[in-house]
JSON list of C-alpha atoms in Angstrom, two decimals:
[
{"chain": "A", "resi": 1, "resn": "UNK", "atom": "CA", "xyz": [0.00, 0.00, 0.00]},
{"chain": "A", "resi": 2, "resn": "UNK", "atom": "CA", "xyz": [1.14, 3.54, -0.72]},
{"chain": "A", "resi": 3, "resn": "UNK", "atom": "CA", "xyz": [1.95, 5.50, 2.38]},
{"chain": "A", "resi": 4, "resn": "UNK", "atom": "CA", "xyz": [-0.67, 7.66, 3.98]},
{"chain": "A", "resi": 5, "resn": "UNK", "atom": "CA", "xyz": [0.11, 11.31, 4.55]},
{"chain": "A", "resi": 6, "resn": "UNK", "atom": "CA", "xyz": [-1.75, 13.93, 6.54]},
{"chain": "A", "resi": 7, "resn": "UNK", "atom": "CA", "xyz": [-1.82, 17.53, 5.44]},
{"chain": "A", "resi": 8, "resn": "UNK", "atom": "CA", "xyz": [-3.24, 20.46, 7.32]},
{"chain": "A", "resi": 9, "resn": "UNK", "atom": "CA", "xyz": [-6.67, 21.28, 5.97]},
{"chain": "A", "resi": 10, "resn": "UNK", "atom": "CA", "xyz": [-7.24, 24.74, 4.57]},
{"chain": "A", "resi": 11, "resn": "UNK", "atom": "CA", "xyz": [-10.49, 26.64, 4.04]},
{"chain": "A", "resi": 12, "resn": "UNK", "atom": "CA", "xyz": [-10.92, 24.98, 0.63]},
{"chain": "A", "resi": 13, "resn": "UNK", "atom": "CA", "xyz": [-11.03, 21.57, 2.33]},
{"chain": "A", "resi": 14, "resn": "UNK", "atom": "CA", "xyz": [-14.09, 22.28, 4.48]},
{"chain": "A", "resi": 15, "resn": "UNK", "atom": "CA", "xyz": [-16.62, 20.91, 1.99]},
{"chain": "A", "resi": 16, "resn": "UNK", "atom": "CA", "xyz": [-14.57, 17.74, 1.43]},
{"chain": "A", "resi": 17, "resn": "UNK", "atom": "CA", "xyz": [-14.32, 17.28, 5.21]},
{"chain": "A", "resi": 18, "resn": "UNK", "atom": "CA", "xyz": [-18.09, 17.59, 5.55]},
{"chain": "A", "resi": 19, "resn": "UNK", "atom": "CA", "xyz": [-18.74, 15.13, 2.71]},
{"chain": "A", "resi": 20, "resn": "UNK", "atom": "CA", "xyz": [-16.31, 12.64, 4.28]},
{"chain": "A", "resi": 21, "resn": "UNK", "atom": "CA", "xyz": [-18.11, 12.93, 7.63]},
{"chain": "A", "resi": 22, "resn": "UNK", "atom": "CA", "xyz": [-21.49, 12.44, 6.00]},
{"chain": "A", "resi": 23, "resn": "UNK", "atom": "CA", "xyz": [-20.35, 9.44, 3.94]},
{"chain": "A", "resi": 24, "resn": "UNK", "atom": "CA", "xyz": [-18.56, 7.64, 6.78]},
{"chain": "A", "resi": 25, "resn": "UNK", "atom": "CA", "xyz": [-20.56, 8.65, 9.84]},
{"chain": "A", "resi": 26, "resn": "UNK", "atom": "CA", "xyz": [-24.13, 9.52, 8.91]},
{"chain": "A", "resi": 27, "resn": "UNK", "atom": "CA", "xyz": [-25.57, 6.08, 9.70]},
{"chain": "A", "resi": 28, "resn": "UNK", "atom": "CA", "xyz": [-24.26, 6.24, 13.28]},
{"chain": "A", "resi": 29, "resn": "UNK", "atom": "CA", "xyz": [-25.41, 9.82, 13.91]},
{"chain": "A", "resi": 30, "resn": "UNK", "atom": "CA", "xyz": [-28.79, 8.81, 12.49]},
{"chain": "A", "resi": 31, "resn": "UNK", "atom": "CA", "xyz": [-29.07, 5.99, 15.04]},
{"chain": "A", "resi": 32, "resn": "UNK", "atom": "CA", "xyz": [-28.22, 8.19, 18.03]},
{"chain": "A", "resi": 33, "resn": "UNK", "atom": "CA", "xyz": [-29.63, 11.64, 17.31]},
{"chain": "A", "resi": 34, "resn": "UNK", "atom": "CA", "xyz": [-31.14, 11.53, 13.85]},
{"chain": "A", "resi": 35, "resn": "UNK", "atom": "CA", "xyz": [-29.43, 13.29, 10.94]},
{"chain": "A", "resi": 36, "resn": "UNK", "atom": "CA", "xyz": [-30.43, 16.91, 10.49]},
{"chain": "A", "resi": 37, "resn": "UNK", "atom": "CA", "xyz": [-28.49, 18.25, 7.50]},
{"chain": "A", "resi": 38, "resn": "UNK", "atom": "CA", "xyz": [-28.63, 21.91, 8.59]},
{"chain": "A", "resi": 39, "resn": "UNK", "atom": "CA", "xyz": [-27.59, 21.12, 12.15]},
{"chain": "A", "resi": 40, "resn": "UNK", "atom": "CA", "xyz": [-24.74, 18.84, 10.98]},
{"chain": "A", "resi": 41, "resn": "UNK", "atom": "CA", "xyz": [-23.45, 21.56, 8.65]},
{"chain": "A", "resi": 42, "resn": "UNK", "atom": "CA", "xyz": [-23.48, 24.12, 11.49]},
{"chain": "A", "resi": 43, "resn": "UNK", "atom": "CA", "xyz": [-21.64, 21.69, 13.80]},
{"chain": "A", "resi": 44, "resn": "UNK", "atom": "CA", "xyz": [-19.10, 20.98, 11.09]},
{"chain": "A", "resi": 45, "resn": "UNK", "atom": "CA", "xyz": [-18.46, 24.67, 10.45]},
{"chain": "A", "resi": 46, "resn": "UNK", "atom": "CA", "xyz": [-17.93, 25.33, 14.17]},
{"chain": "A", "resi": 47, "resn": "UNK", "atom": "CA", "xyz": [-15.57, 22.37, 14.52]},
{"chain": "A", "resi": 48, "resn": "UNK", "atom": "CA", "xyz": [-13.68, 23.10, 11.31]},
{"chain": "A", "resi": 49, "resn": "UNK", "atom": "CA", "xyz": [-12.83, 26.55, 12.68]},
{"chain": "A", "resi": 50, "resn": "UNK", "atom": "CA", "xyz": [-11.81, 25.30, 16.14]},
{"chain": "A", "resi": 51, "resn": "UNK", "atom": "CA", "xyz": [-9.95, 22.04, 15.54]},
{"chain": "A", "resi": 52, "resn": "UNK", "atom": "CA", "xyz": [-6.82, 20.92, 13.71]},
{"chain": "A", "resi": 53, "resn": "UNK", "atom": "CA", "xyz": [-8.31, 19.23, 10.65]},
{"chain": "A", "resi": 54, "resn": "UNK", "atom": "CA", "xyz": [-6.03, 17.14, 8.47]},
{"chain": "A", "resi": 55, "resn": "UNK", "atom": "CA", "xyz": [-6.80, 15.64, 5.09]},
{"chain": "A", "resi": 56, "resn": "UNK", "atom": "CA", "xyz": [-5.87, 11.97, 4.75]},
{"chain": "A", "resi": 57, "resn": "UNK", "atom": "CA", "xyz": [-4.07, 11.60, 1.43]},
{"chain": "A", "resi": 58, "resn": "UNK", "atom": "CA", "xyz": [-3.19, 8.35, -0.32]},
{"chain": "A", "resi": 59, "resn": "UNK", "atom": "CA", "xyz": [-1.83, 7.75, -3.82]},
{"chain": "A", "resi": 60, "resn": "UNK", "atom": "CA", "xyz": [-2.86, 11.13, -5.17]},
{"chain": "A", "resi": 61, "resn": "UNK", "atom": "CA", "xyz": [-6.34, 10.94, -3.65]},
{"chain": "A", "resi": 62, "resn": "UNK", "atom": "CA", "xyz": [-7.98, 12.54, -0.64]},
{"chain": "A", "resi": 63, "resn": "UNK", "atom": "CA", "xyz": [-9.26, 9.48, 1.25]},
{"chain": "A", "resi": 64, "resn": "UNK", "atom": "CA", "xyz": [-10.66, 10.98, 4.45]},
{"chain": "A", "resi": 65, "resn": "UNK", "atom": "CA", "xyz": [-10.34, 13.50, 7.22]},
{"chain": "A", "resi": 66, "resn": "UNK", "atom": "CA", "xyz": [-9.03, 13.68, 10.79]},
{"chain": "A", "resi": 67, "resn": "UNK", "atom": "CA", "xyz": [-9.56, 16.31, 13.45]},
{"chain": "A", "resi": 68, "resn": "UNK", "atom": "CA", "xyz": [-7.26, 16.61, 16.45]},
{"chain": "A", "resi": 69, "resn": "UNK", "atom": "CA", "xyz": [-6.93, 18.81, 19.48]},
{"chain": "A", "resi": 70, "resn": "UNK", "atom": "CA", "xyz": [-3.70, 18.92, 21.48]},
{"chain": "A", "resi": 71, "resn": "UNK", "atom": "CA", "xyz": [-4.26, 19.83, 25.11]},
{"chain": "A", "resi": 72, "resn": "UNK", "atom": "CA", "xyz": [-1.73, 19.97, 27.95]},
{"chain": "A", "resi": 73, "resn": "UNK", "atom": "CA", "xyz": [-2.71, 16.43, 29.02]},
{"chain": "A", "resi": 74, "resn": "UNK", "atom": "CA", "xyz": [-3.48, 14.57, 25.77]},
{"chain": "A", "resi": 75, "resn": "UNK", "atom": "CA", "xyz": [-3.82, 14.45, 22.01]},
{"chain": "A", "resi": 76, "resn": "UNK", "atom": "CA", "xyz": [-7.53, 14.05, 21.36]},
{"chain": "A", "resi": 77, "resn": "UNK", "atom": "CA", "xyz": [-8.77, 12.50, 18.14]},
{"chain": "A", "resi": 78, "resn": "UNK", "atom": "CA", "xyz": [-12.15, 14.14, 17.59]},
{"chain": "A", "resi": 79, "resn": "UNK", "atom": "CA", "xyz": [-12.80, 12.75, 14.12]},
{"chain": "A", "resi": 80, "resn": "UNK", "atom": "CA", "xyz": [-11.36, 10.03, 11.92]},
{"chain": "A", "resi": 81, "resn": "UNK", "atom": "CA", "xyz": [-13.45, 9.48, 8.82]},
{"chain": "A", "resi": 82, "resn": "UNK", "atom": "CA", "xyz": [-12.20, 7.38, 5.92]},
{"chain": "A", "resi": 83, "resn": "UNK", "atom": "CA", "xyz": [-14.39, 7.47, 2.84]},
{"chain": "A", "resi": 84, "resn": "UNK", "atom": "CA", "xyz": [-16.28, 4.17, 2.43]},
{"chain": "A", "resi": 85, "resn": "UNK", "atom": "CA", "xyz": [-14.48, 3.27, -0.81]},
{"chain": "A", "resi": 86, "resn": "UNK", "atom": "CA", "xyz": [-11.14, 3.45, 1.05]},
{"chain": "A", "resi": 87, "resn": "UNK", "atom": "CA", "xyz": [-12.15, 1.63, 4.23]},
{"chain": "A", "resi": 88, "resn": "UNK", "atom": "CA", "xyz": [-10.68, -1.74, 5.15]},
{"chain": "A", "resi": 89, "resn": "UNK", "atom": "CA", "xyz": [-7.30, -0.97, 3.52]},
{"chain": "A", "resi": 90, "resn": "UNK", "atom": "CA", "xyz": [-5.28, -0.05, 6.61]},
{"chain": "A", "resi": 91, "resn": "UNK", "atom": "CA", "xyz": [-5.61, 3.71, 6.13]},
{"chain": "A", "resi": 92, "resn": "UNK", "atom": "CA", "xyz": [-7.14, 4.34, 9.55]},
{"chain": "A", "resi": 93, "resn": "UNK", "atom": "CA", "xyz": [-4.42, 2.21, 11.15]},
{"chain": "A", "resi": 94, "resn": "UNK", "atom": "CA", "xyz": [-1.70, 4.28, 9.46]},
{"chain": "A", "resi": 95, "resn": "UNK", "atom": "CA", "xyz": [-3.41, 7.53, 10.51]},
{"chain": "A", "resi": 96, "resn": "UNK", "atom": "CA", "xyz": [-3.46, 6.45, 14.15]},
{"chain": "A", "resi": 97, "resn": "UNK", "atom": "CA", "xyz": [0.21, 5.41, 13.89]},
{"chain": "A", "resi": 98, "resn": "UNK", "atom": "CA", "xyz": [1.04, 8.94, 12.71]},
{"chain": "A", "resi": 99, "resn": "UNK", "atom": "CA", "xyz": [-0.96, 10.45, 15.58]},
{"chain": "A", "resi": 100, "resn": "UNK", "atom": "CA", "xyz": [0.74, 8.11, 18.08]},
{"chain": "A", "resi": 101, "resn": "UNK", "atom": "CA", "xyz": [4.16, 9.20, 16.81]},
{"chain": "A", "resi": 102, "resn": "UNK", "atom": "CA", "xyz": [3.18, 12.84, 17.31]},
{"chain": "A", "resi": 103, "resn": "UNK", "atom": "CA", "xyz": [1.84, 12.07, 20.81]},
{"chain": "A", "resi": 104, "resn": "UNK", "atom": "CA", "xyz": [5.07, 10.22, 21.72]},
{"chain": "A", "resi": 105, "resn": "UNK", "atom": "CA", "xyz": [7.11, 13.29, 20.76]},
{"chain": "A", "resi": 106, "resn": "UNK", "atom": "CA", "xyz": [4.91, 15.35, 23.07]},
{"chain": "A", "resi": 107, "resn": "UNK", "atom": "CA", "xyz": [4.91, 12.69, 25.82]},
{"chain": "A", "resi": 108, "resn": "UNK", "atom": "CA", "xyz": [1.11, 12.60, 25.82]},
{"chain": "A", "resi": 109, "resn": "UNK", "atom": "CA", "xyz": [-1.52, 9.86, 25.63]},
{"chain": "A", "resi": 110, "resn": "UNK", "atom": "CA", "xyz": [-4.06, 9.74, 22.80]},
{"chain": "A", "resi": 111, "resn": "UNK", "atom": "CA", "xyz": [-7.73, 9.91, 23.80]},
{"chain": "A", "resi": 112, "resn": "UNK", "atom": "CA", "xyz": [-10.93, 9.56, 21.82]},
{"chain": "A", "resi": 113, "resn": "UNK", "atom": "CA", "xyz": [-14.60, 8.74, 22.09]},
{"chain": "A", "resi": 114, "resn": "UNK", "atom": "CA", "xyz": [-16.40, 6.14, 19.98]},
{"chain": "A", "resi": 115, "resn": "UNK", "atom": "CA", "xyz": [-20.17, 6.04, 19.60]},
{"chain": "A", "resi": 116, "resn": "UNK", "atom": "CA", "xyz": [-21.60, 3.04, 21.43]},
{"chain": "A", "resi": 117, "resn": "UNK", "atom": "CA", "xyz": [-23.62, 2.18, 18.32]},
{"chain": "A", "resi": 118, "resn": "UNK", "atom": "CA", "xyz": [-20.37, 1.68, 16.36]},
{"chain": "A", "resi": 119, "resn": "UNK", "atom": "CA", "xyz": [-18.90, -1.61, 17.59]},
{"chain": "A", "resi": 120, "resn": "UNK", "atom": "CA", "xyz": [-16.71, -1.84, 14.47]},
{"chain": "A", "resi": 121, "resn": "UNK", "atom": "CA", "xyz": [-14.86, 1.35, 15.49]},
{"chain": "A", "resi": 122, "resn": "UNK", "atom": "CA", "xyz": [-14.59, 0.16, 19.10]},
{"chain": "A", "resi": 123, "resn": "UNK", "atom": "CA", "xyz": [-13.01, -3.10, 17.95]},
{"chain": "A", "resi": 124, "resn": "UNK", "atom": "CA", "xyz": [-10.70, -1.21, 15.58]},
{"chain": "A", "resi": 125, "resn": "UNK", "atom": "CA", "xyz": [-9.34, 1.04, 18.32]},
{"chain": "A", "resi": 126, "resn": "UNK", "atom": "CA", "xyz": [-9.00, -1.85, 20.78]},
{"chain": "A", "resi": 127, "resn": "UNK", "atom": "CA", "xyz": [-6.96, -3.72, 18.16]},
{"chain": "A", "resi": 128, "resn": "UNK", "atom": "CA", "xyz": [-4.60, -0.71, 18.16]},
{"chain": "A", "resi": 129, "resn": "UNK", "atom": "CA", "xyz": [-4.09, -0.87, 21.92]},
{"chain": "A", "resi": 130, "resn": "UNK", "atom": "CA", "xyz": [-6.72, 1.62, 23.07]},
{"chain": "A", "resi": 131, "resn": "UNK", "atom": "CA", "xyz": [-8.47, 0.71, 26.29]},
{"chain": "A", "resi": 132, "resn": "UNK", "atom": "CA", "xyz": [-11.85, 1.90, 27.53]},
{"chain": "A", "resi": 133, "resn": "UNK", "atom": "CA", "xyz": [-11.52, 4.47, 30.31]},
{"chain": "A", "resi": 134, "resn": "UNK", "atom": "CA", "xyz": [-15.16, 5.40, 30.82]},
{"chain": "A", "resi": 135, "resn": "UNK", "atom": "CA", "xyz": [-18.33, 6.23, 29.02]},
{"chain": "A", "resi": 136, "resn": "UNK", "atom": "CA", "xyz": [-20.90, 8.91, 28.46]},
{"chain": "A", "resi": 137, "resn": "UNK", "atom": "CA", "xyz": [-24.51, 8.39, 27.54]},
{"chain": "A", "resi": 138, "resn": "UNK", "atom": "CA", "xyz": [-23.52, 7.98, 23.88]},
{"chain": "A", "resi": 139, "resn": "UNK", "atom": "CA", "xyz": [-19.77, 7.25, 23.75]},
{"chain": "A", "resi": 140, "resn": "UNK", "atom": "CA", "xyz": [-17.17, 4.79, 24.98]},
{"chain": "A", "resi": 141, "resn": "UNK", "atom": "CA", "xyz": [-14.11, 6.84, 26.04]},
{"chain": "A", "resi": 142, "resn": "UNK", "atom": "CA", "xyz": [-10.76, 5.28, 25.14]},
{"chain": "A", "resi": 143, "resn": "UNK", "atom": "CA", "xyz": [-7.08, 6.00, 25.63]},
{"chain": "A", "resi": 144, "resn": "UNK", "atom": "CA", "xyz": [-3.71, 4.71, 24.54]},
{"chain": "A", "resi": 145, "resn": "UNK", "atom": "CA", "xyz": [-0.55, 5.81, 26.25]},
{"chain": "A", "resi": 146, "resn": "UNK", "atom": "CA", "xyz": [2.27, 7.09, 24.07]}
]
């Protein structure tokens, strides 16, 4: 497989980031809250302004999107969406490896939340060494130490 790279998203990447979220995540949001297109667009716009979005690039193609926040006590993965046509090819695994390398340099753990209705994502992160640390009404909270 070609190597995955992450590039900082610019303003021109906002629409792609939203489409990636909708393609990869809509079914899970629908199960928990229902999908309201206007509300999801507003949420996306707020998050795109506030978080470190990165475009997942593979073999000349934008394959997905990640959003991170670095705090004094962790690197938080807020979004990891791989377009459906690119799923199951190890891209998410490579993205998390890149994030883990960044977290190691900072001496910080990586934390994230996975919707309870998405057991595939929970199993994916557990296979990468993430352990559950708690839960909210909708999410399983997970962490992996650097």
